[in-house]
Tab-separated table of C-alpha atoms in Angstrom:
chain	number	residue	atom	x	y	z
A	1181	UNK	CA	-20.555	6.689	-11.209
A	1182	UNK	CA	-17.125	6.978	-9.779
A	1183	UNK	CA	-16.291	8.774	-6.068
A	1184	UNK	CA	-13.134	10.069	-7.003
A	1185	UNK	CA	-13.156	11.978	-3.516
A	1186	UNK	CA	-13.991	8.528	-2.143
A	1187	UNK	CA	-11.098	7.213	-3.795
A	1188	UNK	CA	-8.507	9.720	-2.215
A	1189	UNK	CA	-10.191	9.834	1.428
A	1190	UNK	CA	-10.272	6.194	1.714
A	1191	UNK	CA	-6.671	5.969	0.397
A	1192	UNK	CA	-5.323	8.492	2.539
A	1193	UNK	CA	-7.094	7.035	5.511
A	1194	UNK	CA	-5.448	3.224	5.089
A	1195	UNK	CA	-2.228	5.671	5.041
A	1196	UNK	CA	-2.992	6.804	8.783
A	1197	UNK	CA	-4.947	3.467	10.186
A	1198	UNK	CA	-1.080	1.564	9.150
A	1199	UNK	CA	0.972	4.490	9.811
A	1200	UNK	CA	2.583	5.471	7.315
A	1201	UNK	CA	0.739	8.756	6.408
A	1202	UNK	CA	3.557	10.961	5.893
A	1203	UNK	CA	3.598	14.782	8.238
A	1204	UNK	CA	6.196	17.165	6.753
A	1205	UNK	CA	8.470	19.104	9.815
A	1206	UNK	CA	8.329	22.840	8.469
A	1207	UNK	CA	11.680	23.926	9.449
A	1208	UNK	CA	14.077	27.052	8.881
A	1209	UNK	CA	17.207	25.792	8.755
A	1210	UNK	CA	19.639	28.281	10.156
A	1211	UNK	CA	22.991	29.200	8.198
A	1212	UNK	CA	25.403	29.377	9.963
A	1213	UNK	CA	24.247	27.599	13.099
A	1214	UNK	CA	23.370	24.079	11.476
A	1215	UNK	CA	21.850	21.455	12.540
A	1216	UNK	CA	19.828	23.952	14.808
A	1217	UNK	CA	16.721	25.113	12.959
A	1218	UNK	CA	13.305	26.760	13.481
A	1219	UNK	CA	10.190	24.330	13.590
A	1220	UNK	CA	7.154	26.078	12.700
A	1221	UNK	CA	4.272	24.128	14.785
A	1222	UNK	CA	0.650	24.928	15.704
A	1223	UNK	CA	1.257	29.101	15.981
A	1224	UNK	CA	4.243	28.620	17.353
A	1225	UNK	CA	7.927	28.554	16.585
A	1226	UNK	CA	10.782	26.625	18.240
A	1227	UNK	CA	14.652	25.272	17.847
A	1228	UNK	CA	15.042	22.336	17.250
A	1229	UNK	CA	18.569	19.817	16.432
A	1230	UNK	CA	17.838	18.203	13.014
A	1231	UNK	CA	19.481	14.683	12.996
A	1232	UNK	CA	18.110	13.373	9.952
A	1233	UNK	CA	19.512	15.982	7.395
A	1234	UNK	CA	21.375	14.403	3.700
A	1235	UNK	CA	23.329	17.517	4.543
A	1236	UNK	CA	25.607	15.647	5.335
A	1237	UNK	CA	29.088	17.752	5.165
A	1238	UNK	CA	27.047	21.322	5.968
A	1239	UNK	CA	28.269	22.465	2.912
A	1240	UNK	CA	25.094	23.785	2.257
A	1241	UNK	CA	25.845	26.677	4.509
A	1242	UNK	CA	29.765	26.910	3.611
A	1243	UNK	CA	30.778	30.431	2.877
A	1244	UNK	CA	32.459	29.938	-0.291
A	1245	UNK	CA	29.837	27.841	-1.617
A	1246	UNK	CA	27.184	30.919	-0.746
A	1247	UNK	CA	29.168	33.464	-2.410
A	1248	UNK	CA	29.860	31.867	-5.441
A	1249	UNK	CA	26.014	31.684	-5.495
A	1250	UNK	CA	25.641	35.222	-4.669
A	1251	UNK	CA	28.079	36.321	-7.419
A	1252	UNK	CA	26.171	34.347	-9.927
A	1253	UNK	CA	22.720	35.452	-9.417
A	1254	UNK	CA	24.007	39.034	-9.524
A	1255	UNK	CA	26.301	37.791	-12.648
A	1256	UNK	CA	23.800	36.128	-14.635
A	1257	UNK	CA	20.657	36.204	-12.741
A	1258	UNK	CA	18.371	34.027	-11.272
A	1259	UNK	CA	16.702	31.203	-13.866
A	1260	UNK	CA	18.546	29.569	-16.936
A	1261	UNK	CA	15.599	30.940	-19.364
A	1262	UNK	CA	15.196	27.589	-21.443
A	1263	UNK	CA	16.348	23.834	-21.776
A	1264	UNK	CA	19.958	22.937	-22.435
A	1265	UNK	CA	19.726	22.986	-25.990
A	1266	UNK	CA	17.288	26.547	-26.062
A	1267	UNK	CA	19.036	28.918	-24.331
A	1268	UNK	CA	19.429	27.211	-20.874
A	1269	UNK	CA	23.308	26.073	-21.166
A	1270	UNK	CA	25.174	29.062	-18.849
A	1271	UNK	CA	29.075	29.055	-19.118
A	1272	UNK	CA	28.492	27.403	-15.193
A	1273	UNK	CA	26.599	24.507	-16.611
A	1274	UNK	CA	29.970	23.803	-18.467
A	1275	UNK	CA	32.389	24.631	-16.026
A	1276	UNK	CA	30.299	22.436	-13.542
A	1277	UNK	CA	30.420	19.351	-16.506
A	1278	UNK	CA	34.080	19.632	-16.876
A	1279	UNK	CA	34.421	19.889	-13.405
A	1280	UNK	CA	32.303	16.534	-12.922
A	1281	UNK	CA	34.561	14.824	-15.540
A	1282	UNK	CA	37.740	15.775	-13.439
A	1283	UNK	CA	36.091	14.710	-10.221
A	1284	UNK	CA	35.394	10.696	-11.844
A	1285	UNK	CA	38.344	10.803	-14.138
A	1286	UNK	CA	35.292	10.275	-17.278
A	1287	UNK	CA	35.852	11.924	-20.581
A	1288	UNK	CA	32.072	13.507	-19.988
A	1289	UNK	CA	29.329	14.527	-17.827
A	1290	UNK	CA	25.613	15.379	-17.984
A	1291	UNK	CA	24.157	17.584	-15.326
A	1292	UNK	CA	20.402	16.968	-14.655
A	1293	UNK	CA	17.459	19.155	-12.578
A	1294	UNK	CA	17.813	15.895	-9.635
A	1295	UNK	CA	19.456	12.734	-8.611
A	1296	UNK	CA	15.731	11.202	-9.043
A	1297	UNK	CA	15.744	12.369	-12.865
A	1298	UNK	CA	19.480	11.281	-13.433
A	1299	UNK	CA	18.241	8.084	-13.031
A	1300	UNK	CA	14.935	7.862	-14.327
A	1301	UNK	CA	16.112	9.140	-17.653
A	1302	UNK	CA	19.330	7.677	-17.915
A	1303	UNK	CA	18.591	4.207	-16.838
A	1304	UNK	CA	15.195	4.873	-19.333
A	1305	UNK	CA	17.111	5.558	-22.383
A	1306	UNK	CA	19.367	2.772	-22.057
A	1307	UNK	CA	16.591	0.584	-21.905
A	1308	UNK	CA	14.365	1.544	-24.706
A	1309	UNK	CA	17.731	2.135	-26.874
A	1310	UNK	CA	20.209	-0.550	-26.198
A	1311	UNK	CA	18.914	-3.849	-28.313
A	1312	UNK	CA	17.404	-6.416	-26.880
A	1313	UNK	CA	18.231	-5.062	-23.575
A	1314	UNK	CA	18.455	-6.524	-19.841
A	1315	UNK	CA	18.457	-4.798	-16.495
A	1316	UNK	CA	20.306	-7.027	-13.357
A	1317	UNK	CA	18.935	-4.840	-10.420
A	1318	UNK	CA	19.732	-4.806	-6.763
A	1319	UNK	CA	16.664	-6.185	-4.903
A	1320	UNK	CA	17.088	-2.668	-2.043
A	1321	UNK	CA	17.675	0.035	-5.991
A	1322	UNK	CA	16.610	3.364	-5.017
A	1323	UNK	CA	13.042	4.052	-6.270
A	1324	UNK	CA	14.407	6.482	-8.936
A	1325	UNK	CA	16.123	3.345	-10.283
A	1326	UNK	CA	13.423	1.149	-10.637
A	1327	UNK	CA	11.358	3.819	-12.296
A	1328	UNK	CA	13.654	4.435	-15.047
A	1329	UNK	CA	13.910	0.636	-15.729
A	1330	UNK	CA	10.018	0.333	-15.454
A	1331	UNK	CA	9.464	3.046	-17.822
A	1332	UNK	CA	12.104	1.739	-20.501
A	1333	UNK	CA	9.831	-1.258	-21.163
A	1334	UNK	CA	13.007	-3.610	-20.722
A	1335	UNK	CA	13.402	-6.681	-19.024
A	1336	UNK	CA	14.460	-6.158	-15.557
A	1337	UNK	CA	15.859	-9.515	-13.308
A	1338	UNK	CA	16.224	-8.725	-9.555
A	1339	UNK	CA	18.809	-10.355	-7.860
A	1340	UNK	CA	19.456	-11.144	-4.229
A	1341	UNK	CA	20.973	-7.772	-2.363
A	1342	UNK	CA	24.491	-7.525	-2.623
A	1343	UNK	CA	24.693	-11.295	-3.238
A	1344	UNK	CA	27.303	-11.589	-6.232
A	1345	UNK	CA	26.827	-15.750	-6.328
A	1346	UNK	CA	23.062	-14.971	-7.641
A	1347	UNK	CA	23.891	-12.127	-9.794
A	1348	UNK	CA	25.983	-14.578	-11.596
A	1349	UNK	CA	23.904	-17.239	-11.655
A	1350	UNK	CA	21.439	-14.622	-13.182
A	1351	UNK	CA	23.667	-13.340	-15.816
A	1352	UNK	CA	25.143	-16.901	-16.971
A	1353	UNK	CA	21.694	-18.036	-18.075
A	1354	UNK	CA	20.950	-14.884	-19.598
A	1355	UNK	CA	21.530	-14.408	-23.547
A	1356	UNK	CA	20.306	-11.017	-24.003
A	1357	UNK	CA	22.535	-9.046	-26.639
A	1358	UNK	CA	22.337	-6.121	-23.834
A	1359	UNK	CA	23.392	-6.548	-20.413
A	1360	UNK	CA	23.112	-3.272	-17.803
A	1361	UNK	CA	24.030	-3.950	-14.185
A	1362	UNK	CA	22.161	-1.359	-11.381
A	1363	UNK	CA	23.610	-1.604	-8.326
A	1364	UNK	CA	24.159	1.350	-5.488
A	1365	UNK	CA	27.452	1.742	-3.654
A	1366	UNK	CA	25.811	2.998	-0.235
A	1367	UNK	CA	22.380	1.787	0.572
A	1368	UNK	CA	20.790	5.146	2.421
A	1369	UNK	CA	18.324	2.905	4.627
A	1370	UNK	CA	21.212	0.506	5.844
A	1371	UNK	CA	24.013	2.260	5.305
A	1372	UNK	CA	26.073	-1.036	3.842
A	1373	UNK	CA	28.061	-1.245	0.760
A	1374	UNK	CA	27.887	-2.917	-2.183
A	1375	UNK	CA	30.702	-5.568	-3.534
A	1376	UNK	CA	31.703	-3.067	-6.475
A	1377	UNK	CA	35.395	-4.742	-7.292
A	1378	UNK	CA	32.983	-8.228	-7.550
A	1379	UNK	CA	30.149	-7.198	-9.856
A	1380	UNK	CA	32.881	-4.818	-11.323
A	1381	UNK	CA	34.407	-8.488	-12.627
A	1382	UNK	CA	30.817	-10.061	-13.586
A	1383	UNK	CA	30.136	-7.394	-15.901
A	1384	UNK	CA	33.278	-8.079	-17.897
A	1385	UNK	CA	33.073	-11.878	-17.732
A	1386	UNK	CA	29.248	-11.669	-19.326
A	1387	UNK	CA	30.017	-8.110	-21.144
A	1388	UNK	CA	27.642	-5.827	-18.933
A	1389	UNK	CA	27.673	-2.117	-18.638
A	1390	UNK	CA	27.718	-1.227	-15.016
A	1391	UNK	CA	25.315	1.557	-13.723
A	1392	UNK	CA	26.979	2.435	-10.529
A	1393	UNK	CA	24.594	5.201	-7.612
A	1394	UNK	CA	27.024	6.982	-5.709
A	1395	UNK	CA	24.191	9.677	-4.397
A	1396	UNK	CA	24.926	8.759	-0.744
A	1397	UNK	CA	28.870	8.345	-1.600
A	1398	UNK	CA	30.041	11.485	-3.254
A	1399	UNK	CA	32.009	14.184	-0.783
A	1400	UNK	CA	32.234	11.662	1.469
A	1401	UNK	CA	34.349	8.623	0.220
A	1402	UNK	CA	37.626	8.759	-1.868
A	1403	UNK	CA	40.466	10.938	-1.129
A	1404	UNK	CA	39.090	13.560	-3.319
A	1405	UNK	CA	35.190	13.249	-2.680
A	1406	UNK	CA	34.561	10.998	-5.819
A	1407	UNK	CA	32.895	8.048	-3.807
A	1408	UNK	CA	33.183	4.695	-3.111
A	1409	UNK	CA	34.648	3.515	-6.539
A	1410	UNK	CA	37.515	6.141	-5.988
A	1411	UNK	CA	38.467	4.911	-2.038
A	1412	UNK	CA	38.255	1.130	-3.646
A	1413	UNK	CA	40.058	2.054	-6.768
A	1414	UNK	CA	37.974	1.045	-9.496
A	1415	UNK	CA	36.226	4.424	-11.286
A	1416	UNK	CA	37.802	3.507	-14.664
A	1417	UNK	CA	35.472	0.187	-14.255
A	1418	UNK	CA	32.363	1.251	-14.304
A	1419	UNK	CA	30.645	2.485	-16.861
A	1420	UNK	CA	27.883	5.414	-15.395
A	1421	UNK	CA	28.180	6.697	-12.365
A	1422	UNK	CA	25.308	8.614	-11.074
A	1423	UNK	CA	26.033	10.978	-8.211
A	1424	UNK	CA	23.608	14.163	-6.680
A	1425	UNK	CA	24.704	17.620	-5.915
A	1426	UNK	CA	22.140	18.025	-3.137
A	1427	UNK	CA	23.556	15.804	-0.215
A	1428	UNK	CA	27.307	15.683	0.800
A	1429	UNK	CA	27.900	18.634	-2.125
A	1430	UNK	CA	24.815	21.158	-0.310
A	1431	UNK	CA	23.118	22.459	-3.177
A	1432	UNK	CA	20.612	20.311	-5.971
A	1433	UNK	CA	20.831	18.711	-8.689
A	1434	UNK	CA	22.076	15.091	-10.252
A	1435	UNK	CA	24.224	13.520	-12.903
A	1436	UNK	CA	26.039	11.311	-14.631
A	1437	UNK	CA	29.657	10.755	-15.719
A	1438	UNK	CA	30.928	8.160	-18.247
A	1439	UNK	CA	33.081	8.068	-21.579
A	1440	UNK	CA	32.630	10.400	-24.049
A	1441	UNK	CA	29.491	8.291	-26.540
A	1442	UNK	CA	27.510	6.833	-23.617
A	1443	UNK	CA	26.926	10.531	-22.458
A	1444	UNK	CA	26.332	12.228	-25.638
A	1445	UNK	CA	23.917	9.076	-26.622
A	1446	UNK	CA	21.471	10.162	-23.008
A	1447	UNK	CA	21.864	13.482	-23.883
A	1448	UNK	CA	20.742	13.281	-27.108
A	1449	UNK	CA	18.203	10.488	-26.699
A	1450	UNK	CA	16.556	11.163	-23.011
A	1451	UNK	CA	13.380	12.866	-23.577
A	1452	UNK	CA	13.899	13.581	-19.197
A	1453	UNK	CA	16.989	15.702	-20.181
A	1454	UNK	CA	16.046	17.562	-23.800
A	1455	UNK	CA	12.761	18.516	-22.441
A	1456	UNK	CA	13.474	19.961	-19.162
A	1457	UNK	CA	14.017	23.550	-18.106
A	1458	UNK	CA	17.998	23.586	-17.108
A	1459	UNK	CA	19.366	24.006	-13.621
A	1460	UNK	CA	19.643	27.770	-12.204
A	1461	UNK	CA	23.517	28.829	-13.256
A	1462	UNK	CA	23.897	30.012	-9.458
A	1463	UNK	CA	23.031	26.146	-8.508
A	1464	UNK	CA	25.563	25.039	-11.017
A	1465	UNK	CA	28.383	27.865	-9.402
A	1466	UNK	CA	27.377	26.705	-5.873
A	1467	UNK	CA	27.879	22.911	-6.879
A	1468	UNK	CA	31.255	23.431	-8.708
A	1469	UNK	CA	32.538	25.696	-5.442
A	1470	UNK	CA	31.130	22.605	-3.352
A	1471	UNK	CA	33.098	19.942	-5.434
A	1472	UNK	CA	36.253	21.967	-5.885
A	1473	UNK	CA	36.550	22.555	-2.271
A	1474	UNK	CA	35.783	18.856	-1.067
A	1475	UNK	CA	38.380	17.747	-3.554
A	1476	UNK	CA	40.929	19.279	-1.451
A	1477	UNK	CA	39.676	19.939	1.814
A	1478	UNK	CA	38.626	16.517	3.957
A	1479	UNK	CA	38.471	18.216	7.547
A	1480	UNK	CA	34.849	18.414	7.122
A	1481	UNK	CA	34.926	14.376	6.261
A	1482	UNK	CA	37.170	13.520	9.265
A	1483	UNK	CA	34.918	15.858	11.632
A	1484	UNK	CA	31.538	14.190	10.619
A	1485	UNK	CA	33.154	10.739	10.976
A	1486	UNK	CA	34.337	11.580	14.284
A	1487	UNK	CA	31.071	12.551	15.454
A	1488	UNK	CA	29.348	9.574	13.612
A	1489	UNK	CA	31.673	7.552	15.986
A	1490	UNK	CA	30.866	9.019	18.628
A	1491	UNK	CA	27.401	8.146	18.093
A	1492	UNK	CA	27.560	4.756	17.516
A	1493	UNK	CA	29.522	4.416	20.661
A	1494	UNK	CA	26.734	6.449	22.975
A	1495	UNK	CA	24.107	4.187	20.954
A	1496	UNK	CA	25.495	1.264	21.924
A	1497	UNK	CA	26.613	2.447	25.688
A	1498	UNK	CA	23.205	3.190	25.818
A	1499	UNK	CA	21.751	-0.100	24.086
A	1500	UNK	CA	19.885	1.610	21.234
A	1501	UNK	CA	19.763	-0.987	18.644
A	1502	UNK	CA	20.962	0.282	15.049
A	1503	UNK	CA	22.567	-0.999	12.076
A	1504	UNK	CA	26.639	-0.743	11.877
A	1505	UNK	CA	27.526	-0.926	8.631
A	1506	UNK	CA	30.494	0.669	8.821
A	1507	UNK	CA	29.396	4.188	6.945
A	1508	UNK	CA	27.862	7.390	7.870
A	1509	UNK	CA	24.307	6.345	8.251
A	1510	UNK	CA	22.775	5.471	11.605
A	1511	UNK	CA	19.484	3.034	11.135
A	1512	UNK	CA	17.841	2.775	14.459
A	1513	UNK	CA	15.788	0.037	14.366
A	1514	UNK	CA	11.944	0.375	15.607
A	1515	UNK	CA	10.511	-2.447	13.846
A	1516	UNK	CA	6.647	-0.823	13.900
A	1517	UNK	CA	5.085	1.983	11.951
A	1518	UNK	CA	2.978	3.259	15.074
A	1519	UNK	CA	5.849	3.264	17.728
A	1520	UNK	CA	8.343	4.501	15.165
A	1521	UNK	CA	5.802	7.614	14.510
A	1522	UNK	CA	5.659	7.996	18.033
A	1523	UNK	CA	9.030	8.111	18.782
A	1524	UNK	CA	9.544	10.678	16.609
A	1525	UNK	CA	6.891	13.353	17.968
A	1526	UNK	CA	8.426	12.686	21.544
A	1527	UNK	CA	11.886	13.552	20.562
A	1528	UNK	CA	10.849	16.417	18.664
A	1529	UNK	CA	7.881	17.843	21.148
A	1530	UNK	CA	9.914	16.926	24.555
A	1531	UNK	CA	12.950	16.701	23.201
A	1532	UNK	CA	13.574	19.567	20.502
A	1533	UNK	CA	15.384	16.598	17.985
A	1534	UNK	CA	14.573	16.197	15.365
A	1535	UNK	CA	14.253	12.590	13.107
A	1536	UNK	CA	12.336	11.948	10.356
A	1537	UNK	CA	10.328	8.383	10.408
A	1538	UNK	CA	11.062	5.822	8.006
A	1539	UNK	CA	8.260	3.795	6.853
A	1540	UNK	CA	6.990	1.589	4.690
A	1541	UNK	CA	7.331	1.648	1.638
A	1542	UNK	CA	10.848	2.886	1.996
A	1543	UNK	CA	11.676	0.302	3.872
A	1544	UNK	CA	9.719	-2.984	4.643
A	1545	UNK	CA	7.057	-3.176	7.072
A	1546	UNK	CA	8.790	-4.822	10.402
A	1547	UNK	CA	11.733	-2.672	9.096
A	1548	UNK	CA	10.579	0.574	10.751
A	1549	UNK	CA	13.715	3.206	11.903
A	1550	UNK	CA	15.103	6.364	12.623
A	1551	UNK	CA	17.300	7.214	10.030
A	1552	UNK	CA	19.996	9.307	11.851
A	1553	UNK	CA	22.423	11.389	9.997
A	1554	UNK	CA	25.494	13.072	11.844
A	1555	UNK	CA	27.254	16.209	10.256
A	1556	UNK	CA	30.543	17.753	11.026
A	1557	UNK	CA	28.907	20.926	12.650
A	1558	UNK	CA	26.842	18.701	15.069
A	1559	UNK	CA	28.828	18.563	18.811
A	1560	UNK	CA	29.540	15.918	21.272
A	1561	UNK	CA	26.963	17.440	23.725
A	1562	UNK	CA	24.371	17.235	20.806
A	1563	UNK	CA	25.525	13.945	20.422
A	1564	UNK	CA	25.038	12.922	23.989
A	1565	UNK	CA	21.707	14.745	24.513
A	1566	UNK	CA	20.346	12.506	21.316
A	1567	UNK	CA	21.418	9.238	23.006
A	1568	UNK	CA	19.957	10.050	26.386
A	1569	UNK	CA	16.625	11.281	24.483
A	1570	UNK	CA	16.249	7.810	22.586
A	1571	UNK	CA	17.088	5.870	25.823
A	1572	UNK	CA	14.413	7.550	27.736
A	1573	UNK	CA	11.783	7.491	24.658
A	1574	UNK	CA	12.728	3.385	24.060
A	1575	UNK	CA	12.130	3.360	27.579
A	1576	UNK	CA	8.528	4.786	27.746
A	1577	UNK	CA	7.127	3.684	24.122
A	1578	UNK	CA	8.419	-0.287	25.422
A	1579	UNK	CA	10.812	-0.492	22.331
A	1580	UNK	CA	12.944	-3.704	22.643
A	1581	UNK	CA	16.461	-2.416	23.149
A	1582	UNK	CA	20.044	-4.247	22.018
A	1583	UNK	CA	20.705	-7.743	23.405
């Protein structure tokens, strides 16, 4: 007879003997005066610096973005009331769309409930749907990626991260009639970039489509907040790009942009879209206020850039080892489950910081890090009191530093 308790106990206990047993922070964040927040611990309540936030422009607490909220609950109310196609598309769900479309320079758009499902159902569809269909994945694809392939049911080939000279090699012995290329244009655990322009060419020498995650991209890069293909020039290129509304733009959601068929064929094929209640109109207000704004406002991306500098540079006065990849995320490297656990109670019980541990199986085991994520309303005092705090907690945990 089966011990399903058993089962779960023993599971969750390999979790915690490696680890990797994950502890949520219960924090308050607090508009206004972001990154501080309350941390809710044990009966007690503190403030604490949150440094590990995909906030990453504070929009989520930028005024016009809140009262375009505000005016749309009290507009419309609170909940959609149905699926897209019952009920659930609000005037904001367009708006948003259109807005999207103008934002990627793509004839249409196709707002989903998350990022996650964007790419689950997209990336799902095309598989199942597209004949005798290939995936050519990036070996470090976000787990949402690799879900939607699995659950198509279609071949999937994994080539060598960011390595274009195996991605070739890959597609030229490949005679598939279908050809999709996944690839992500910032990596969120290393914070490098991917050779767009490069696989941007493979996919029209071997007649790919290209399936381009800009999640960690969008507000950020491009003169207008459209991502990494905009700043490098090559949006028209790529045929689905896949962007979130809940990092650089502050509020939730995901979708995907592309030409006019390719987005009408998800919407009208992915079961993840048709079947699924519709994002709140006041998150689709928030998100177009969020977009709009970006699109001509980059102080906020020159002030998080300037403190993200300023990081790096205290890091490496300091000899904190991390990974410079040249973007907005800040790896720094642990390289051990236990110790990277550790580090992060001390800097949040001594310390009052606040940074998430990254584990396996985000990242491989040996991999370990802090995952440190600057935002324009952090200061340079916050900046060096975070440096100092890591020094002294490499220091008494024995973490190798920098050569």
């Amino acid at each position: 007879m089966t011990d399903y308790k058993k089962i779960f106990r023993e599971s969750l206990e390999e979790l915690k003997k490696d680890g990797n047993y994950r502890i949520f922070a219960d924090l308050e964040k607090i508009a206004g005066n972001f990154p501080q927040a309350l941390n809710y611990k044990d009966n007690s309540v503190s403030e604490v610096t949150v440094w590990c936030s995909n906030d990453y422009l504070g929009m989520s607490q930028n005024d016009i973005v809140i009262e375009s909220m505000i005016e749309a609950v009290k507009k419309v109310g609170a909940g959609s009331g149905g699926t897209r196609n019952i009920s659930g598309t609000n005037h904001y769900h367009v708006l948003l769309e259109r807005e999207l479309c103008y934002l990627h320079q793509k004839e249409a758009a196709l707002l989903f409930n998350s990022g996650y499902l964007a790419n689950q159902a997209t990336l799902s569809t095309l598989g199942k749907k597209l004949p005798d269909c290939v995936f050519f994945s990036d070996e470090k694809n976000h787990a949402s990626m690799i879900q939607g392939m699995r659950n198509s049911g279609a071949k999937k080939i994994i080539f060598d991260h960011n390595n274009i000279n195996d991605l070739e090699n890959k597609l030229k012995i490949n005679k598939s009639k279908s050809k999709v290329i996944v690839f992500e244009s910032v990596y969120s655990m290393d914070g490098n970039f991917s050779p767009i322009e490069e696989i941007c060419d493979l996919a029209k020498k071997y007649n790919a489509l290209t399936f381009l995650d800009e999640v960690h991209a969008v507000g950020i890069y491009g003169k207008r907040g459209a991502g990494v293909a905009e700043d490098r020039g090559v949006m028209e290129r790529i045929d689905v790009i896949q962007g979130t509304l809940a990092k650089a733009f502050g509020v939730i959601g995901g979708y995907i942009t592309g030409n006019r068929d390719l987005i009408d064929f998800i919407r009208s094929f992915a079961s993840g879209f048709i079947f699924t209640t519709s994002l709140p109109p006041c998150i689709a207000a928030g998100a177009y206020s969020s977009i709009r704004h970006l699109k001509f406002s980059d102080k906020e991306r020159k002030k998080m850039f300037f403190i993200v500098n300023k990081l790096k540079s205290f890091l490496k006065k300091n000899e904190i080892p991390f990974l410079d990849n040249g973007s907005h995320i800040v790896p720094v490297i642990i390289g051990d489950a236990k110790l990277c656990k550790k580090a992060s109670n001390i800097l949040l019980d001594n310390y009052k910081i606040y940074v998430q541990p990254i584990n396996h199986p985000t990242v491989p085991k040996g991999t370990e890090r802090l995952r440190i994520t600057a935002s324009p309303n952090h200061t340079e005092r916050m900046v060096k009191d975070l440096a100092n705090a890591l020094k002294n907690v490499f220091l008494e945990l024995k973490i190798s530093k920098a050569a």
